Coordinates of C-alpha atoms and ligand atoms in Angstrom, one line a residue:
X1 CA 7.7 10.3 8.8
X2 CA 9.5 7.0 7.8
X3 CA 13.3 7.1 6.4
X4 CA 14.5 5.1 3.6
X5 CA 17.1 5.3 0.4
X6 CA 16.8 7.7 -1.8
X7 CA 20.2 7.0 -3.5
X8 CA 23.3 4.7 -3.5
X9 CA 26.4 4.8 -4.5
X10 CA 29.8 2.8 -4.4
X11 CA 33.7 3.3 -4.7
X12 CA 36.4 0.3 -5.0
X13 CA 40.0 1.2 -5.5
X14 CA 41.3 -0.5 -8.9
X15 CA 44.3 -2.5 -7.9
X16 CA 43.1 -6.1 -6.8
X17 CA 45.0 -8.1 -4.8
X18 CA 44.5 -12.3 -5.2
X19 CA 44.9 -14.9 -3.2
X20 CA 48.1 -16.1 -5.4
X21 CA 49.5 -12.5 -4.8
X22 CA 49.1 -13.4 -1.0
X23 CA 50.7 -16.8 -1.7
X24 CA 53.7 -15.5 -2.8
X25 CA 53.6 -12.7 0.4
X26 CA 53.5 -15.2 3.1
X27 CA 52.4 -19.1 3.8
X28 CA 49.2 -19.1 2.8
X29 CA 47.3 -20.8 0.1
X30 CA 44.7 -19.9 -2.2
X31 CA 42.8 -23.6 -1.2
X32 CA 43.1 -21.9 2.8
X33 CA 41.3 -18.8 2.0
X34 CA 39.0 -20.2 -0.5
X35 CA 37.9 -22.7 1.4
X36 CA 37.6 -21.1 5.3
X37 CA 36.7 -17.6 4.1
X38 CA 34.8 -17.7 0.3
X39 CA 37.3 -15.1 -0.2
X40 CA 38.9 -14.9 -3.7
X41 CA 40.4 -11.4 -4.2
X42 CA 40.2 -7.9 -2.3
X43 CA 40.8 -4.6 -3.6
X44 CA 43.3 -2.3 -2.1
X45 CA 43.9 1.6 -2.3
X46 CA 47.0 2.8 -3.7
X47 CA 49.2 5.0 -1.4
X48 CA 47.5 8.2 -2.9
X49 CA 43.9 7.5 -2.4
X50 CA 42.9 7.9 1.1
X51 CA 39.7 6.7 3.2
X52 CA 38.5 10.4 2.5
X53 CA 38.7 10.1 -1.0
X54 CA 37.0 6.9 -1.8
X55 CA 34.4 8.3 0.9
X56 CA 33.6 11.4 -1.5
X57 CA 33.6 9.4 -4.6
X58 CA 30.6 7.1 -3.3
X59 CA 28.7 9.7 -2.3
X60 CA 29.1 11.5 -5.3
X61 CA 27.5 8.5 -7.3
X62 CA 25.2 8.2 -4.3
X63 CA 23.6 11.8 -4.7
X64 CA 23.6 11.5 -8.2
X65 CA 21.6 8.3 -8.1
X66 CA 19.5 10.6 -5.5
X67 CA 19.2 13.0 -7.6
X68 CA 20.0 15.6 -5.1
X69 CA 22.6 18.2 -4.8
X70 CA 25.0 18.7 -2.1
X71 CA 23.5 21.7 -0.9
X72 CA 20.5 19.9 -0.4
X73 CA 22.2 17.7 2.3
X74 CA 21.6 18.4 6.0
X75 CA 24.2 16.2 7.8
X76 CA 27.2 13.9 6.6
X77 CA 27.6 10.6 8.9
X78 CA 30.8 8.7 7.8
X79 CA 30.9 5.2 9.2
X80 CA 35.0 4.3 9.9
X81 CA 37.1 3.0 12.1
X82 CA 40.4 3.9 9.4
X83 CA 39.6 8.0 8.8
X84 CA 42.2 9.9 7.4
X85 CA 43.0 11.3 11.0
X86 CA 40.9 11.2 14.3
X87 CA 40.2 15.1 13.4
X88 CA 39.0 16.5 11.1
X89 CA 36.7 13.9 10.6
X90 CA 36.4 12.3 7.1
X91 CA 32.5 13.5 7.3
X92 CA 34.0 17.0 7.6
X93 CA 36.8 16.5 4.7
X94 CA 33.9 15.3 2.6
X95 CA 31.5 17.8 3.2
X96 CA 33.8 20.4 1.9
X97 CA 34.9 18.7 -1.4
X98 CA 31.1 18.1 -1.7
X99 CA 30.3 21.8 -1.2
X100 CA 27.5 20.4 1.2
X101 CA 27.6 24.0 3.0
X102 CA 24.8 23.6 5.2
X103 CA 25.6 19.8 6.2
X104 CA 26.4 19.4 9.9
X105 CA 29.1 16.6 9.7
X106 CA 30.7 13.7 12.2
X107 CA 32.1 10.4 11.8
X108 CA 30.8 7.1 13.5
X109 CA 32.7 4.4 15.2
X110 CA 31.0 0.9 15.3
X111 CA 33.4 -1.2 13.0
X112 CA 31.8 -3.1 10.7
X113 CA 28.5 -2.5 12.3
X114 CA 29.0 1.2 11.7
X115 CA 26.9 1.6 8.2
X116 CA 23.8 0.2 10.2
X117 CA 24.7 2.4 13.3
X118 CA 24.6 5.3 10.8
X119 CA 21.5 4.0 8.8
X120 CA 19.8 4.2 12.4
X121 CA 20.6 7.5 13.5
X122 CA 20.3 9.0 10.2
X123 CA 16.8 7.5 10.5
X124 CA 15.9 9.7 14.1
X125 CA 16.9 12.9 12.1
X126 CA 14.1 12.3 9.6
X127 CA 11.3 10.7 11.6
X128 CA 11.3 13.8 13.6
X129 CA 11.3 15.9 10.6
X130 CA 14.5 17.8 12.0
X131 CA 16.4 16.7 9.0
X132 CA 15.3 15.9 5.3
X133 CA 18.5 14.3 3.7
X134 CA 21.1 12.5 5.5
X135 CA 24.1 11.1 3.1
X136 CA 25.4 8.6 4.9
X137 CA 29.3 6.6 4.0
X138 CA 30.6 3.5 5.0
X139 CA 34.3 3.5 4.0
X140 CA 37.3 1.7 5.2
X141 CA 41.2 1.7 4.3
X142 CA 41.8 -1.6 6.1
X143 CA 45.0 -2.1 4.1
X144 CA 46.8 0.7 6.1
X145 CA 46.0 -1.4 9.5
X146 CA 46.4 -4.4 8.3
X147 CA 50.1 -6.5 9.7
X148 CA 50.7 -8.0 6.2
X149 CA 52.8 -10.3 8.9
X150 CA 50.0 -11.7 10.1
X151 CA 48.0 -14.7 7.9
X152 CA 45.3 -15.1 10.5
X153 CA 43.9 -11.3 9.1
X154 CA 46.0 -10.3 6.2
X155 CA 44.1 -12.6 3.9
X156 CA 40.5 -11.4 5.0
X157 CA 40.4 -7.6 4.4
X158 CA 39.6 -5.2 1.7
X159 CA 39.5 -1.1 1.2
X160 CA 36.6 0.4 -0.3
X161 CA 33.1 2.8 0.0
X162 CA 29.6 2.5 -0.1
X163 CA 27.1 5.6 0.3
X164 CA 23.5 5.8 0.7
X165 CA 21.2 9.1 0.6
X166 CA 18.6 8.6 3.5
X167 CA 15.3 10.6 3.2
X168 CA 11.7 10.7 3.7
X169 CA 9.6 7.4 2.0
X170 CA 5.7 7.2 1.7
X171 CA 4.2 5.1 4.1
X172 CA 4.8 1.1 4.8
X173 CA 8.4 1.9 2.6
X174 CA 11.7 2.6 4.3
X175 CA 12.9 1.4 7.5
X176 CA 10.7 -0.7 9.0
X177 CA 12.6 -1.8 12.2
X178 CA 15.9 -1.9 13.6
X179 CA 18.1 -3.4 16.4
X180 CA 21.5 -2.2 17.4
X181 CA 23.4 -3.5 20.1
X182 CA 27.1 -3.9 21.7
X183 CA 28.8 -6.3 24.3
X184 CA 32.0 -4.1 25.2
X185 CA 33.4 -7.0 27.4
X186 CA 34.3 -9.1 23.7
X187 CA 36.5 -6.2 22.6
X188 CA 39.3 -8.0 23.1
X189 CA 38.3 -10.3 20.3
X190 CA 38.9 -8.0 17.3
X191 CA 40.7 -4.5 18.2
X192 CA 43.4 -2.2 16.6
X193 CA 46.7 -2.6 18.7
X194 CA 48.9 -0.1 18.3
X195 CA 49.3 0.2 14.4
X196 CA 47.4 -3.0 13.6
X197 CA 44.2 -4.9 13.6
X198 CA 44.4 -8.2 15.6
X199 CA 42.0 -10.7 15.8
X200 CA 40.7 -13.9 17.7
X201 CA 39.0 -15.3 14.8
X202 CA 37.5 -18.5 16.3
X203 CA 35.5 -16.1 19.0
X204 CA 34.4 -13.5 16.4
X205 CA 33.1 -16.3 14.3
X206 CA 31.1 -18.1 17.0
X207 CA 29.7 -14.7 18.1
X208 CA 28.9 -13.4 14.7
X209 CA 27.1 -16.8 13.8
X210 CA 24.9 -16.3 16.8
X211 CA 24.5 -12.5 16.2
X212 CA 23.5 -12.5 12.7
X213 CA 21.2 -14.9 13.1
X214 CA 19.3 -14.0 16.1
X215 CA 19.4 -10.3 14.8
X216 CA 17.8 -11.1 11.8
X217 CA 15.0 -12.8 13.2
X218 CA 14.5 -10.1 16.0
X219 CA 14.0 -7.0 13.2
X220 CA 11.5 -9.4 11.4
X221 CA 9.5 -10.0 14.6
X222 CA 9.5 -6.2 15.4
X223 CA 8.6 -5.6 12.3
X224 CA 5.3 -8.3 12.4
X225 CA 6.6 -10.2 9.4
X226 CA 8.2 -14.1 9.1
X227 CA 11.5 -15.6 7.0
X228 CA 9.1 -16.3 4.5
X229 CA 8.4 -12.9 3.7
X230 CA 12.0 -11.9 3.1
X231 CA 13.2 -11.1 -0.6
X232 CA 16.4 -10.4 -0.2
X233 CA 19.8 -11.1 2.5
X234 CA 22.3 -8.5 2.9
X235 CA 24.8 -9.4 5.7
X236 CA 28.1 -7.7 6.2
X237 CA 30.4 -9.8 4.0
X238 CA 33.1 -11.1 6.4
X239 CA 33.1 -14.8 5.6
X240 CA 30.8 -17.0 3.4
X241 CA 30.6 -19.4 6.1
X242 CA 28.8 -16.9 8.3
X243 CA 27.0 -15.4 6.1
X244 CA 25.9 -19.5 4.9
X245 CA 25.2 -19.5 8.0
X246 CA 22.6 -16.6 8.5
X247 CA 21.2 -17.7 5.2
X248 CA 20.2 -20.9 6.8
X249 CA 18.9 -19.6 9.7
X250 CA 16.3 -17.6 7.8
X251 CA 15.7 -20.9 5.4
X252 CA 16.3 -19.0 2.4
X253 CA 17.6 -19.9 -0.8
X254 CA 20.9 -19.1 -2.1
X255 CA 19.8 -16.5 -4.6
X256 CA 18.1 -14.5 -1.8
X257 CA 21.4 -13.4 -0.2
X258 CA 23.7 -11.2 -2.0
X259 CA 27.2 -11.9 -2.1
X260 CA 30.3 -9.6 -2.7
X261 CA 32.9 -11.5 -0.5
X262 CA 34.6 -13.3 -3.0
X263 CA 35.8 -10.5 -5.0
X264 CA 36.0 -7.7 -2.2
X265 CA 36.8 -9.7 0.8
X266 CA 36.0 -7.5 3.9
X267 CA 35.7 -4.2 3.7
X268 CA 33.8 -3.6 6.9
X269 CA 31.4 -0.8 7.2
X270 CA 31.4 -0.5 3.3
X271 CA 30.7 -3.9 2.8
X272 CA 26.5 -3.9 3.1
X273 CA 26.1 -0.6 1.3
X274 CA 28.7 -1.9 -1.4
X275 CA 26.5 -5.3 -1.5
X276 CA 23.5 -3.3 -1.6
X277 CA 24.3 -1.3 -4.7
X278 CA 25.5 -4.2 -6.8
X279 CA 21.8 -5.7 -6.2
X280 CA 20.3 -2.5 -7.4
X281 CA 22.4 -2.4 -10.4
X282 CA 21.9 -5.8 -11.5
X283 CA 18.1 -4.8 -11.7
X284 CA 17.3 -7.4 -8.6
X285 CA 15.6 -5.4 -6.1
X286 CA 12.2 -4.5 -7.1
X287 CA 9.7 -1.9 -5.6
X288 CA 8.7 -3.2 -2.1
X289 CA 10.8 -6.0 -2.0
X290 CA 12.0 -6.6 2.0
X291 CA 15.3 -6.4 2.8
X292 CA 16.9 -7.7 5.5
X293 CA 20.6 -5.8 6.1
X294 CA 22.7 -7.4 8.8
X295 CA 26.4 -6.5 10.2
X296 CA 28.2 -7.2 13.3
X297 CA 32.0 -6.1 14.3
X298 CA 34.6 -5.0 16.6
X299 CA 33.3 -3.6 19.5
X300 CA 31.8 -5.9 19.7
X301 CA 29.1 -4.5 17.8
X302 CA 26.2 -5.4 15.8
X303 CA 23.1 -4.4 14.1
X304 CA 20.2 -5.2 11.7
X305 CA 17.4 -3.2 9.8
X306 CA 14.5 -4.5 8.0
X307 CA 13.7 -1.6 5.2
X308 CA 10.9 -2.0 2.4
X309 CA 12.6 -0.9 -0.9
X310 CA 11.0 2.1 -2.7
X311 CA 10.2 5.7 -1.9
Ligands
LIG1 O1 34.0 -7.8 9.8 C1 34.1 -8.7 11.1 C2 36.1 -9.3 10.7 N1 36.4 -10.9 11.5 C3 35.8 -12.0 10.9 O2 34.4 -12.3 10.6 C4 36.2 -13.2 11.6 C5 35.3 -14.3 11.7 N2 36.4 -15.5 12.1 C6 36.6 -16.3 10.8 O3 36.2 -16.0 9.8 C7 37.5 -17.5 10.9 O4 37.8 -18.2 12.4 C8 39.1 -17.5 10.1 C9 38.7 -17.0 8.6 C10 39.7 -16.3 10.7 C11 39.3 -18.5 10.3 O5 38.9 -19.7 10.0 P1 38.7 -20.7 11.4 O6 38.3 -22.3 10.3 O7 38.1 -20.5 12.7 O8 40.2 -21.1 11.2 P2 41.3 -21.3 12.7 O9 41.1 -20.2 13.2 O10 40.7 -22.2 13.6 O11 42.4 -22.1 12.0 C12 42.7 -23.2 11.5 C13 44.1 -23.1 11.1 C14 45.2 -22.5 12.1 O12 46.4 -23.6 11.9 P3 46.4 -24.8 13.5 O13 46.7 -24.3 14.8 O14 45.2 -25.6 13.4 O15 47.7 -25.5 12.6 C15 45.6 -21.8 11.6 O16 47.2 -21.3 11.8 O17 44.4 -22.3 9.9 C16 46.0 -21.5 10.0 N3 45.4 -20.4 9.5 C17 46.1 -20.0 8.0 N4 46.4 -21.1 7.1 C18 46.6 -20.8 6.0 C19 45.2 -19.2 9.8 N5 44.8 -18.3 8.6 C20 45.6 -19.0 7.8 C21 45.9 -18.7 6.4 N6 46.3 -19.4 5.4 N7 45.7 -17.5 5.6

């Protein structure tokens, strides 16, 4: 049984924090942020909106889009490193809110690669026939672990949620191949220390450029496809320079890569599904398109998926 995407949804908080706003908060400039990262503004959730609230909103839209009722979900996987609390999990919180009574529920912790990990976990249950519908969500409220005194990290991140319903699709469609990986020895480069996120930007940058390119090529190879077959690259939206490096590695023109980093910043596990929803809503994804999704993050972790669009 092939597994694919049956529906998608997203939620972005309303409040916009621009580079100009950040200039007033710390020693930085719009020019530096734009040229080094491609980010112009990001969304920040207000105090009364927690991770589970954003996850719930995105999940509702994904279920509507998939035309599946909450009672038909067999499992909920929520990829997040900023849960409301360690337990109950965000997955359990939204299971109750959605009324997904028969769904098993757990959170997946793989930082910015979390959505890739969740999608491939879901695929295993679908492929074996054990489950029919798995709801996966990538959601982060990174603003609550951002050190607003640290300009090295504070300018990069944003909040948001993206969700997908994963289920059986016809032969030749859905997930064609994947690669998941981890290198714990690089954990020191991107981590939560005490209350705050901390990062060695240059080390993460080098790792990301290498891994995003290699993993994308590996999944193409595993699927028996080549760079020329790719219709759309959906990379983790961390930094436009990292994204551009992966695009060039695949030899793709600019219009074949999704870009949302300028308006949302890096919202970690939410970035790939949010970008995918926007492509779908803009009508830029056609039946049978070959999509490469690729992410990397703290852990260090990474993941890539080659997916043939359609049911
Ligand atoms: O989801 C995964 C999350 N992580 C990432 O994707 C991060 C990957 N890394 C990066 O995106 C880049 O390394 C950064 C955007 C974080 C930094 O860009 P860079 O070109 O690697 O800059 P750098 O670290 O080499 O720093 C250059 C200078 C430094 O000043 P000095 O030491 O050369 O005087 C920094 O202090 O830029 C300074 N700097 C800033 N200046 C203005 C660092 N942050 C800022 C800032 N505003 N916000």
